[in-house]
mmCIF file of the C-alpha atoms, coordinates in Angstrom:
data_MODEL
# 
_entry.id   MODEL 
# 
loop_
_atom_site.group_PDB 
_atom_site.id 
_atom_site.type_symbol 
_atom_site.label_atom_id 
_atom_site.label_alt_id 
_atom_site.label_comp_id 
_atom_site.label_asym_id 
_atom_site.label_entity_id 
_atom_site.label_seq_id 
_atom_site.pdbx_PDB_ins_code 
_atom_site.Cartn_x 
_atom_site.Cartn_y 
_atom_site.Cartn_z 
_atom_site.occupancy 
_atom_site.B_iso_or_equiv 
_atom_site.pdbx_formal_charge 
_atom_site.auth_seq_id 
_atom_site.auth_comp_id 
_atom_site.auth_asym_id 
_atom_site.auth_atom_id 
_atom_site.pdbx_PDB_model_num 
ATOM 1   C CA . MET A 1 1   ? 95.214  -0.808 -1.449  1.00 0.00 ? 1   MET A CA 1 
ATOM 2   C CA . SER A 1 2   ? 96.109  -3.432 1.402   1.00 0.00 ? 2   SER A CA 1 
ATOM 3   C CA . PRO A 1 3   ? 93.996  -3.976 4.192   1.00 0.00 ? 3   PRO A CA 1 
ATOM 4   C CA . ALA A 1 4   ? 96.780  -2.680 6.592   1.00 0.00 ? 4   ALA A CA 1 
ATOM 5   C CA . SER A 1 5   ? 96.908  0.366  4.663   1.00 0.00 ? 5   SER A CA 1 
ATOM 6   C CA . PRO A 1 6   ? 94.379  1.799  6.630   1.00 0.00 ? 6   PRO A CA 1 
ATOM 7   C CA . SER A 1 7   ? 96.080  1.464  10.226  1.00 0.00 ? 7   SER A CA 1 
ATOM 8   C CA . LYS A 1 8   ? 99.613  2.208  8.698   1.00 0.00 ? 8   LYS A CA 1 
ATOM 9   C CA . ALA A 1 9   ? 98.263  5.623  8.105   1.00 0.00 ? 9   ALA A CA 1 
ATOM 10  C CA . SER A 1 10  ? 96.413  6.084  11.333  1.00 0.00 ? 10  SER A CA 1 
ATOM 11  C CA . ALA A 1 11  ? 99.650  5.749  13.150  1.00 0.00 ? 11  ALA A CA 1 
ATOM 12  C CA . ARG A 1 12  ? 101.405 8.101  10.792  1.00 0.00 ? 12  ARG A CA 1 
ATOM 13  C CA . THR A 1 13  ? 98.620  10.779 11.257  1.00 0.00 ? 13  THR A CA 1 
ATOM 14  C CA . LEU A 1 14  ? 98.711  10.137 15.035  1.00 0.00 ? 14  LEU A CA 1 
ATOM 15  C CA . ALA A 1 15  ? 102.306 10.746 15.125  1.00 0.00 ? 15  ALA A CA 1 
ATOM 16  C CA . VAL A 1 16  ? 101.750 13.549 13.094  1.00 0.00 ? 16  VAL A CA 1 
ATOM 17  C CA . LEU A 1 17  ? 98.963  15.286 15.801  1.00 0.00 ? 17  LEU A CA 1 
ATOM 18  C CA . ALA A 1 18  ? 101.115 13.970 18.477  1.00 0.00 ? 18  ALA A CA 1 
ATOM 19  C CA . LEU A 1 19  ? 104.411 15.923 17.497  1.00 0.00 ? 19  LEU A CA 1 
ATOM 20  C CA . VAL A 1 20  ? 102.398 18.589 17.245  1.00 0.00 ? 20  VAL A CA 1 
ATOM 21  C CA . ALA A 1 21  ? 100.965 18.643 20.283  1.00 0.00 ? 21  ALA A CA 1 
ATOM 22  C CA . VAL A 1 22  ? 104.149 18.224 22.006  1.00 0.00 ? 22  VAL A CA 1 
ATOM 23  C CA . VAL A 1 23  ? 105.899 20.967 20.167  1.00 0.00 ? 23  VAL A CA 1 
ATOM 24  C CA . ALA A 1 24  ? 102.870 23.263 20.783  1.00 0.00 ? 24  ALA A CA 1 
ATOM 25  C CA . TYR A 1 25  ? 102.649 22.427 24.569  1.00 0.00 ? 25  TYR A CA 1 
ATOM 26  C CA . SER A 1 26  ? 106.571 22.709 25.032  1.00 0.00 ? 26  SER A CA 1 
ATOM 27  C CA . ALA A 1 27  ? 106.389 26.174 23.446  1.00 0.00 ? 27  ALA A CA 1 
ATOM 28  C CA . ASP A 1 28  ? 104.119 26.926 25.487  1.00 0.00 ? 28  ASP A CA 1 
ATOM 29  C CA . GLN A 1 29  ? 104.998 26.174 28.963  1.00 0.00 ? 29  GLN A CA 1 
ATOM 30  C CA . PHE A 1 30  ? 108.939 27.084 27.813  1.00 0.00 ? 30  PHE A CA 1 
ATOM 31  C CA . THR A 1 31  ? 107.793 30.969 26.972  1.00 0.00 ? 31  THR A CA 1 
ATOM 32  C CA . LYS A 1 32  ? 105.529 30.752 30.196  1.00 0.00 ? 32  LYS A CA 1 
ATOM 33  C CA . PHE A 1 33  ? 108.730 29.845 32.487  1.00 0.00 ? 33  PHE A CA 1 
ATOM 34  C CA . LEU A 1 34  ? 110.894 32.536 30.601  1.00 0.00 ? 34  LEU A CA 1 
ATOM 35  C CA . VAL A 1 35  ? 108.181 35.561 31.558  1.00 0.00 ? 35  VAL A CA 1 
ATOM 36  C CA . THR A 1 36  ? 107.595 34.070 34.858  1.00 0.00 ? 36  THR A CA 1 
ATOM 37  C CA . THR A 1 37  ? 110.852 33.751 36.152  1.00 0.00 ? 37  THR A CA 1 
ATOM 38  C CA . ASN A 1 38  ? 112.113 37.183 34.279  1.00 0.00 ? 38  ASN A CA 1 
ATOM 39  C CA . LEU A 1 39  ? 109.387 39.039 34.744  1.00 0.00 ? 39  LEU A CA 1 
ATOM 40  C CA . THR A 1 40  ? 107.280 40.226 37.986  1.00 0.00 ? 40  THR A CA 1 
ATOM 41  C CA . VAL A 1 41  ? 103.434 40.423 37.322  1.00 0.00 ? 41  VAL A CA 1 
ATOM 42  C CA . GLY A 1 42  ? 102.182 43.935 35.710  1.00 0.00 ? 42  GLY A CA 1 
ATOM 43  C CA . GLU A 1 43  ? 105.794 44.373 34.161  1.00 0.00 ? 43  GLU A CA 1 
ATOM 44  C CA . SER A 1 44  ? 105.852 45.135 30.392  1.00 0.00 ? 44  SER A CA 1 
ATOM 45  C CA . VAL A 1 45  ? 108.430 44.885 27.740  1.00 0.00 ? 45  VAL A CA 1 
ATOM 46  C CA . PRO A 1 46  ? 108.349 46.696 24.329  1.00 0.00 ? 46  PRO A CA 1 
ATOM 47  C CA . VAL A 1 47  ? 109.978 44.589 22.048  1.00 0.00 ? 47  VAL A CA 1 
ATOM 48  C CA . PHE A 1 48  ? 108.896 45.908 18.672  1.00 0.00 ? 48  PHE A CA 1 
ATOM 49  C CA . GLY A 1 49  ? 107.775 49.658 20.039  1.00 0.00 ? 49  GLY A CA 1 
ATOM 50  C CA . GLN A 1 50  ? 104.110 49.377 21.020  1.00 0.00 ? 50  GLN A CA 1 
ATOM 51  C CA . ALA A 1 51  ? 103.516 46.765 17.895  1.00 0.00 ? 51  ALA A CA 1 
ATOM 52  C CA . LEU A 1 52  ? 104.622 43.561 20.021  1.00 0.00 ? 52  LEU A CA 1 
ATOM 53  C CA . VAL A 1 53  ? 104.950 44.105 23.854  1.00 0.00 ? 53  VAL A CA 1 
ATOM 54  C CA . LEU A 1 54  ? 105.614 41.626 27.062  1.00 0.00 ? 54  LEU A CA 1 
ATOM 55  C CA . TYR A 1 55  ? 103.163 42.457 29.341  1.00 0.00 ? 55  TYR A CA 1 
ATOM 56  C CA . PHE A 1 56  ? 103.318 39.920 32.226  1.00 0.00 ? 56  PHE A CA 1 
ATOM 57  C CA . VAL A 1 57  ? 99.543  39.401 33.768  1.00 0.00 ? 57  VAL A CA 1 
ATOM 58  C CA . LYS A 1 58  ? 97.686  36.466 35.453  1.00 0.00 ? 58  LYS A CA 1 
ATOM 59  C CA . ASN A 1 59  ? 94.364  35.652 34.120  1.00 0.00 ? 59  ASN A CA 1 
ATOM 60  C CA . SER A 1 60  ? 92.128  33.647 35.833  1.00 0.00 ? 60  SER A CA 1 
ATOM 61  C CA . GLY A 1 61  ? 89.153  33.855 33.370  1.00 0.00 ? 61  GLY A CA 1 
ATOM 62  C CA . ALA A 1 62  ? 88.872  33.078 29.503  1.00 0.00 ? 62  ALA A CA 1 
ATOM 63  C CA . ALA A 1 63  ? 89.833  35.503 26.436  1.00 0.00 ? 63  ALA A CA 1 
ATOM 64  C CA . PHE A 1 64  ? 89.730  39.102 27.429  1.00 0.00 ? 64  PHE A CA 1 
ATOM 65  C CA . SER A 1 65  ? 89.458  38.106 30.882  1.00 0.00 ? 65  SER A CA 1 
ATOM 66  C CA . LEU A 1 66  ? 85.637  36.984 30.873  1.00 0.00 ? 66  LEU A CA 1 
ATOM 67  C CA . GLY A 1 67  ? 84.413  34.530 33.354  1.00 0.00 ? 67  GLY A CA 1 
ATOM 68  C CA . ALA A 1 68  ? 87.193  35.437 35.969  1.00 0.00 ? 68  ALA A CA 1 
ATOM 69  C CA . GLY A 1 69  ? 85.207  34.077 38.830  1.00 0.00 ? 69  GLY A CA 1 
ATOM 70  C CA . TYR A 1 70  ? 84.542  30.632 36.929  1.00 0.00 ? 70  TYR A CA 1 
ATOM 71  C CA . THR A 1 71  ? 88.107  29.337 36.909  1.00 0.00 ? 71  THR A CA 1 
ATOM 72  C CA . TRP A 1 72  ? 87.043  25.520 37.317  1.00 0.00 ? 72  TRP A CA 1 
ATOM 73  C CA . ILE A 1 73  ? 84.484  25.821 35.197  1.00 0.00 ? 73  ILE A CA 1 
ATOM 74  C CA . PHE A 1 74  ? 87.165  26.626 32.490  1.00 0.00 ? 74  PHE A CA 1 
ATOM 75  C CA . SER A 1 75  ? 89.487  23.642 34.020  1.00 0.00 ? 75  SER A CA 1 
ATOM 76  C CA . ILE A 1 76  ? 86.357  21.022 33.560  1.00 0.00 ? 76  ILE A CA 1 
ATOM 77  C CA . LEU A 1 77  ? 85.637  22.718 30.016  1.00 0.00 ? 77  LEU A CA 1 
ATOM 78  C CA . ALA A 1 78  ? 89.692  21.873 28.836  1.00 0.00 ? 78  ALA A CA 1 
ATOM 79  C CA . ALA A 1 79  ? 89.443  18.598 30.165  1.00 0.00 ? 79  ALA A CA 1 
ATOM 80  C CA . VAL A 1 80  ? 86.458  17.449 28.502  1.00 0.00 ? 80  VAL A CA 1 
ATOM 81  C CA . VAL A 1 81  ? 87.945  18.907 25.179  1.00 0.00 ? 81  VAL A CA 1 
ATOM 82  C CA . VAL A 1 82  ? 91.204  16.897 25.929  1.00 0.00 ? 82  VAL A CA 1 
ATOM 83  C CA . VAL A 1 83  ? 89.048  13.897 26.220  1.00 0.00 ? 83  VAL A CA 1 
ATOM 84  C CA . VAL A 1 84  ? 87.150  14.391 23.123  1.00 0.00 ? 84  VAL A CA 1 
ATOM 85  C CA . ILE A 1 85  ? 90.400  15.601 21.095  1.00 0.00 ? 85  ILE A CA 1 
ATOM 86  C CA . VAL A 1 86  ? 92.071  11.825 21.822  1.00 0.00 ? 86  VAL A CA 1 
ATOM 87  C CA . TRP A 1 87  ? 89.054  9.836  21.456  1.00 0.00 ? 87  TRP A CA 1 
ATOM 88  C CA . PHE A 1 88  ? 87.942  11.820 18.129  1.00 0.00 ? 88  PHE A CA 1 
ATOM 89  C CA . ALA A 1 89  ? 91.859  11.260 16.971  1.00 0.00 ? 89  ALA A CA 1 
ATOM 90  C CA . ARG A 1 90  ? 91.141  7.643  15.880  1.00 0.00 ? 90  ARG A CA 1 
ATOM 91  C CA . ARG A 1 91  ? 88.998  8.581  13.271  1.00 0.00 ? 91  ARG A CA 1 
ATOM 92  C CA . ILE A 1 92  ? 91.626  10.752 11.171  1.00 0.00 ? 92  ILE A CA 1 
ATOM 93  C CA . ARG A 1 93  ? 93.298  9.993  8.306   1.00 0.00 ? 93  ARG A CA 1 
ATOM 94  C CA . SER A 1 94  ? 94.847  13.679 6.987   1.00 0.00 ? 94  SER A CA 1 
ATOM 95  C CA . ARG A 1 95  ? 97.811  14.944 7.987   1.00 0.00 ? 95  ARG A CA 1 
ATOM 96  C CA . ALA A 1 96  ? 96.274  18.343 7.845   1.00 0.00 ? 96  ALA A CA 1 
ATOM 97  C CA . TRP A 1 97  ? 93.517  17.889 10.189  1.00 0.00 ? 97  TRP A CA 1 
ATOM 98  C CA . ALA A 1 98  ? 96.283  16.117 11.890  1.00 0.00 ? 98  ALA A CA 1 
ATOM 99  C CA . ILE A 1 99  ? 97.952  19.504 12.747  1.00 0.00 ? 99  ILE A CA 1 
ATOM 100 C CA . VAL A 1 100 ? 94.623  20.885 13.286  1.00 0.00 ? 100 VAL A CA 1 
ATOM 101 C CA . PHE A 1 101 ? 94.265  19.008 15.938  1.00 0.00 ? 101 PHE A CA 1 
ATOM 102 C CA . GLY A 1 102 ? 97.828  18.573 17.243  1.00 0.00 ? 102 GLY A CA 1 
ATOM 103 C CA . LEU A 1 103 ? 97.531  22.284 17.364  1.00 0.00 ? 103 LEU A CA 1 
ATOM 104 C CA . LEU A 1 104 ? 94.551  22.528 19.298  1.00 0.00 ? 104 LEU A CA 1 
ATOM 105 C CA . LEU A 1 105 ? 95.390  19.718 21.994  1.00 0.00 ? 105 LEU A CA 1 
ATOM 106 C CA . GLY A 1 106 ? 98.584  21.170 22.833  1.00 0.00 ? 106 GLY A CA 1 
ATOM 107 C CA . GLY A 1 107 ? 97.012  24.945 23.521  1.00 0.00 ? 107 GLY A CA 1 
ATOM 108 C CA . VAL A 1 108 ? 94.395  23.411 25.388  1.00 0.00 ? 108 VAL A CA 1 
ATOM 109 C CA . LEU A 1 109 ? 96.863  21.080 27.744  1.00 0.00 ? 109 LEU A CA 1 
ATOM 110 C CA . GLY A 1 110 ? 99.067  24.482 27.953  1.00 0.00 ? 110 GLY A CA 1 
ATOM 111 C CA . ASN A 1 111 ? 96.485  26.515 29.259  1.00 0.00 ? 111 ASN A CA 1 
ATOM 112 C CA . LEU A 1 112 ? 94.816  23.484 31.202  1.00 0.00 ? 112 LEU A CA 1 
ATOM 113 C CA . THR A 1 113 ? 98.601  23.254 32.890  1.00 0.00 ? 113 THR A CA 1 
ATOM 114 C CA . ASP A 1 114 ? 98.221  26.203 34.116  1.00 0.00 ? 114 ASP A CA 1 
ATOM 115 C CA . ARG A 1 115 ? 94.763  26.334 35.687  1.00 0.00 ? 115 ARG A CA 1 
ATOM 116 C CA . LEU A 1 116 ? 95.554  22.540 37.401  1.00 0.00 ? 116 LEU A CA 1 
ATOM 117 C CA . PHE A 1 117 ? 99.262  23.719 39.091  1.00 0.00 ? 117 PHE A CA 1 
ATOM 118 C CA . ARG A 1 118 ? 99.828  27.409 39.169  1.00 0.00 ? 118 ARG A CA 1 
ATOM 119 C CA . GLU A 1 119 ? 98.546  29.691 42.428  1.00 0.00 ? 119 GLU A CA 1 
ATOM 120 C CA . PRO A 1 120 ? 96.046  30.045 44.098  1.00 0.00 ? 120 PRO A CA 1 
ATOM 121 C CA . SER A 1 121 ? 95.191  26.284 43.816  1.00 0.00 ? 121 SER A CA 1 
ATOM 122 C CA . PHE A 1 122 ? 94.600  23.367 41.752  1.00 0.00 ? 122 PHE A CA 1 
ATOM 123 C CA . GLY A 1 123 ? 92.061  23.605 39.659  1.00 0.00 ? 123 GLY A CA 1 
ATOM 124 C CA . LEU A 1 124 ? 91.823  27.325 40.187  1.00 0.00 ? 124 LEU A CA 1 
ATOM 125 C CA . GLY A 1 125 ? 95.335  28.059 38.762  1.00 0.00 ? 125 GLY A CA 1 
ATOM 126 C CA . HIS A 1 126 ? 95.530  31.443 36.916  1.00 0.00 ? 126 HIS A CA 1 
ATOM 127 C CA . VAL A 1 127 ? 96.951  31.698 33.248  1.00 0.00 ? 127 VAL A CA 1 
ATOM 128 C CA . VAL A 1 128 ? 100.053 33.499 32.543  1.00 0.00 ? 128 VAL A CA 1 
ATOM 129 C CA . ASP A 1 129 ? 99.783  35.413 29.573  1.00 0.00 ? 129 ASP A CA 1 
ATOM 130 C CA . PHE A 1 130 ? 101.891 37.992 28.065  1.00 0.00 ? 130 PHE A CA 1 
ATOM 131 C CA . ILE A 1 131 ? 101.715 38.707 24.309  1.00 0.00 ? 131 ILE A CA 1 
ATOM 132 C CA . SER A 1 132 ? 100.272 42.374 24.283  1.00 0.00 ? 132 SER A CA 1 
ATOM 133 C CA . THR A 1 133 ? 99.713  43.621 20.719  1.00 0.00 ? 133 THR A CA 1 
ATOM 134 C CA . PRO A 1 134 ? 97.323  46.356 20.994  1.00 0.00 ? 134 PRO A CA 1 
ATOM 135 C CA . TRP A 1 135 ? 97.417  47.027 17.277  1.00 0.00 ? 135 TRP A CA 1 
ATOM 136 C CA . MET A 1 136 ? 95.488  43.918 16.413  1.00 0.00 ? 136 MET A CA 1 
ATOM 137 C CA . LEU A 1 137 ? 94.033  42.721 19.472  1.00 0.00 ? 137 LEU A CA 1 
ATOM 138 C CA . PRO A 1 138 ? 93.004  44.129 23.186  1.00 0.00 ? 138 PRO A CA 1 
ATOM 139 C CA . ALA A 1 139 ? 93.626  41.160 24.320  1.00 0.00 ? 139 ALA A CA 1 
ATOM 140 C CA . ILE A 1 140 ? 96.486  39.724 26.361  1.00 0.00 ? 140 ILE A CA 1 
ATOM 141 C CA . TYR A 1 141 ? 97.707  36.462 25.307  1.00 0.00 ? 141 TYR A CA 1 
ATOM 142 C CA . ASN A 1 142 ? 99.907  33.463 25.168  1.00 0.00 ? 142 ASN A CA 1 
ATOM 143 C CA . VAL A 1 143 ? 101.707 30.789 23.024  1.00 0.00 ? 143 VAL A CA 1 
ATOM 144 C CA . ALA A 1 144 ? 98.438  28.352 24.219  1.00 0.00 ? 144 ALA A CA 1 
ATOM 145 C CA . ASP A 1 145 ? 95.740  30.734 22.765  1.00 0.00 ? 145 ASP A CA 1 
ATOM 146 C CA . ILE A 1 146 ? 97.609  31.153 19.233  1.00 0.00 ? 146 ILE A CA 1 
ATOM 147 C CA . CYS A 1 147 ? 98.172  27.460 18.520  1.00 0.00 ? 147 CYS A CA 1 
ATOM 148 C CA . ILE A 1 148 ? 94.038  27.293 19.710  1.00 0.00 ? 148 ILE A CA 1 
ATOM 149 C CA . VAL A 1 149 ? 93.494  30.340 17.230  1.00 0.00 ? 149 VAL A CA 1 
ATOM 150 C CA . VAL A 1 150 ? 95.400  28.902 14.234  1.00 0.00 ? 150 VAL A CA 1 
ATOM 151 C CA . SER A 1 151 ? 94.053  25.599 14.814  1.00 0.00 ? 151 SER A CA 1 
ATOM 152 C CA . MET A 1 152 ? 90.322  27.450 14.130  1.00 0.00 ? 152 MET A CA 1 
ATOM 153 C CA . ALA A 1 153 ? 91.562  29.193 11.226  1.00 0.00 ? 153 ALA A CA 1 
ATOM 154 C CA . LEU A 1 154 ? 92.592  26.036 9.877   1.00 0.00 ? 154 LEU A CA 1 
ATOM 155 C CA . PHE A 1 155 ? 89.783  24.247 10.706  1.00 0.00 ? 155 PHE A CA 1 
ATOM 156 C CA . ILE A 1 156 ? 87.390  26.664 8.780   1.00 0.00 ? 156 ILE A CA 1 
ATOM 157 C CA . LEU A 1 157 ? 89.769  26.605 5.860   1.00 0.00 ? 157 LEU A CA 1 
ATOM 158 C CA . LEU A 1 158 ? 89.795  22.679 5.476   1.00 0.00 ? 158 LEU A CA 1 
ATOM 159 C CA . THR A 1 159 ? 85.975  22.495 5.887   1.00 0.00 ? 159 THR A CA 1 
ATOM 160 C CA . LEU A 1 160 ? 85.808  25.364 2.785   1.00 0.00 ? 160 LEU A CA 1 
ATOM 161 C CA . PHE A 1 161 ? 88.205  23.510 0.534   1.00 0.00 ? 161 PHE A CA 1 
ATOM 162 C CA . GLY A 1 162 ? 85.943  20.158 1.260   1.00 0.00 ? 162 GLY A CA 1 
ATOM 163 C CA . VAL A 1 163 ? 88.613  18.142 2.883   1.00 0.00 ? 163 VAL A CA 1 
ATOM 164 C CA . ASN A 1 164 ? 88.003  15.249 4.908   1.00 0.00 ? 164 ASN A CA 1 
ATOM 165 C CA . LEU A 1 165 ? 89.176  13.865 8.260   1.00 0.00 ? 165 LEU A CA 1 
ATOM 166 C CA . ASP A 1 166 ? 90.163  10.563 5.711   1.00 0.00 ? 166 ASP A CA 1 
ATOM 167 C CA . GLY A 1 167 ? 92.245  12.813 3.430   1.00 0.00 ? 167 GLY A CA 1 
ATOM 168 C CA . THR A 1 168 ? 89.849  12.656 0.544   1.00 0.00 ? 168 THR A CA 1 
ATOM 169 C CA . ARG A 1 169 ? 88.414  16.411 -0.774  1.00 0.00 ? 169 ARG A CA 1 
ATOM 170 C CA . THR A 1 170 ? 84.709  16.627 -1.367  1.00 0.00 ? 170 THR A CA 1 
ATOM 171 C CA . THR A 1 171 ? 83.657  18.939 -4.222  1.00 0.00 ? 171 THR A CA 1 
ATOM 172 C CA . ARG A 1 172 ? 80.805  20.423 -6.111  1.00 0.00 ? 172 ARG A CA 1 
ATOM 173 C CA . ALA A 1 173 ? 81.115  17.603 -8.517  1.00 0.00 ? 173 ALA A CA 1 
ATOM 174 C CA . SER A 1 174 ? 81.683  14.589 -6.294  1.00 0.00 ? 174 SER A CA 1 
ATOM 175 C CA . GLU A 1 175 ? 78.116  16.226 -4.642  1.00 0.00 ? 175 GLU A CA 1 
ATOM 176 C CA . ARG A 1 176 ? 76.389  16.432 -7.699  1.00 0.00 ? 176 ARG A CA 1 
ATOM 177 C CA . ALA A 1 177 ? 77.668  13.005 -8.688  1.00 0.00 ? 177 ALA A CA 1 
ATOM 178 C CA . ALA A 1 178 ? 76.889  11.434 -5.157  1.00 0.00 ? 178 ALA A CA 1 
ATOM 179 C CA . GLN A 1 179 ? 72.896  12.945 -5.549  1.00 0.00 ? 179 GLN A CA 1 
ATOM 180 C CA . GLU A 1 180 ? 72.640  11.409 -8.965  1.00 0.00 ? 180 GLU A CA 1 
ATOM 181 C CA . ALA A 1 181 ? 73.212  8.337  -7.664  1.00 0.00 ? 181 ALA A CA 1 
ATOM 182 C CA . GLU A 1 182 ? 71.277  7.946  -5.027  1.00 0.00 ? 182 GLU A CA 1 
ATOM 183 C CA . ASP A 1 183 ? 68.483  9.439  -7.224  1.00 0.00 ? 183 ASP A CA 1 
ATOM 184 C CA . ARG A 1 184 ? 69.001  6.647  -9.610  1.00 0.00 ? 184 ARG A CA 1 
ATOM 185 C CA . GLU A 1 185 ? 69.150  4.406  -6.767  1.00 0.00 ? 185 GLU A CA 1 
ATOM 186 C CA . ALA A 1 186 ? 65.642  5.350  -5.004  1.00 0.00 ? 186 ALA A CA 1 
ATOM 187 C CA . GLU A 1 187 ? 63.846  5.428  -8.711  1.00 0.00 ? 187 GLU A CA 1 
ATOM 188 C CA . ALA A 1 188 ? 65.508  1.926  -9.054  1.00 0.00 ? 188 ALA A CA 1 
ATOM 189 C CA . ASP A 1 189 ? 64.197  0.969  -6.078  1.00 0.00 ? 189 ASP A CA 1 
ATOM 190 C CA . ALA A 1 190 ? 60.687  3.121  -6.644  1.00 0.00 ? 190 ALA A CA 1 
ATOM 191 C CA . ALA A 1 191 ? 60.553  0.775  -9.926  1.00 0.00 ? 191 ALA A CA 1 
ATOM 192 C CA . THR A 1 192 ? 60.918  -2.680 -8.058  1.00 0.00 ? 192 THR A CA 1 
ATOM 193 C CA . LEU A 1 193 ? 58.295  -1.760 -5.514  1.00 0.00 ? 193 LEU A CA 1 
ATOM 194 C CA . ASP A 1 194 ? 55.728  -0.905 -8.265  1.00 0.00 ? 194 ASP A CA 1 
ATOM 195 C CA . PRO A 1 195 ? 53.419  -4.161 -9.096  1.00 0.00 ? 195 PRO A CA 1 
ATOM 196 C CA . ALA A 1 196 ? 52.767  -2.577 -12.458 1.00 0.00 ? 196 ALA A CA 1 
ATOM 197 C CA . GLU A 1 197 ? 54.832  -3.794 -15.272 1.00 0.00 ? 197 GLU A CA 1 
ATOM 198 C CA . PRO A 1 198 ? 55.251  -2.263 -19.019 1.00 0.00 ? 198 PRO A CA 1 
ATOM 199 C CA . GLY A 1 199 ? 53.559  -4.835 -20.744 1.00 0.00 ? 199 GLY A CA 1 
ATOM 200 C CA . ASP A 1 200 ? 50.917  -5.742 -18.115 1.00 0.00 ? 200 ASP A CA 1 
ATOM 201 C CA . VAL A 1 201 ? 47.019  -5.362 -19.311 1.00 0.00 ? 201 VAL A CA 1 
ATOM 202 C CA . SER A 1 202 ? 44.038  -4.269 -16.916 1.00 0.00 ? 202 SER A CA 1 
ATOM 203 C CA . PRO A 1 203 ? 41.521  -7.330 -16.377 1.00 0.00 ? 203 PRO A CA 1 
ATOM 204 C CA . ASP A 1 204 ? 39.193  -5.047 -17.830 1.00 0.00 ? 204 ASP A CA 1 
ATOM 205 C CA . ALA A 1 205 ? 40.739  -4.255 -20.634 1.00 0.00 ? 205 ALA A CA 1 
ATOM 206 C CA . GLY A 1 206 ? 38.096  -4.951 -23.772 1.00 0.00 ? 206 GLY A CA 1 
ATOM 207 C CA . ARG A 1 207 ? 35.030  -5.178 -21.799 1.00 0.00 ? 207 ARG A CA 1 
ATOM 208 C CA . GLN A 1 208 ? 32.095  -3.137 -23.037 1.00 0.00 ? 208 GLN A CA 1 
# 
């Protein structure tokens, strides 16, 4: 591998991350635009009976409307998450992980945009939620929430399958081999520190 390969890999994965984030963010904001311009708050429109309902609400809290009185805290936390993802992105070499962080970034930015620029004020804006699936979740959510949940599910899967940020894969066999190598290295270090040699004879040997 040439010295330029890592930087090229980083550029490709960053491009994937950015593209996924832009698509996720755009889909979230576009669907929210359609909802806010065609529905009134509290209005519901069945799409597939009660399996999928468009139900326009404004949420000042987190998921399940928790912490409704602490909108500004969620705004700060979301901004921190965005900064951490952007900073962390340079370590990613795997396209799968780029998709994970791209979905997370797009989703967090989508809801953060609502909190910053929607009513009632900057940093205290209410998030637009409109997707209701009562058979699956007792909550109303949006596209940004879906992106965040999917990114978390992919995060768990990649972790379980041992996929690292650089695209390599950690298996039990490789873990055992690494552990055995460490054990051998530790034994070699111990042997070099031991002053006794196999052929050494104690100075008191042969004394009666």
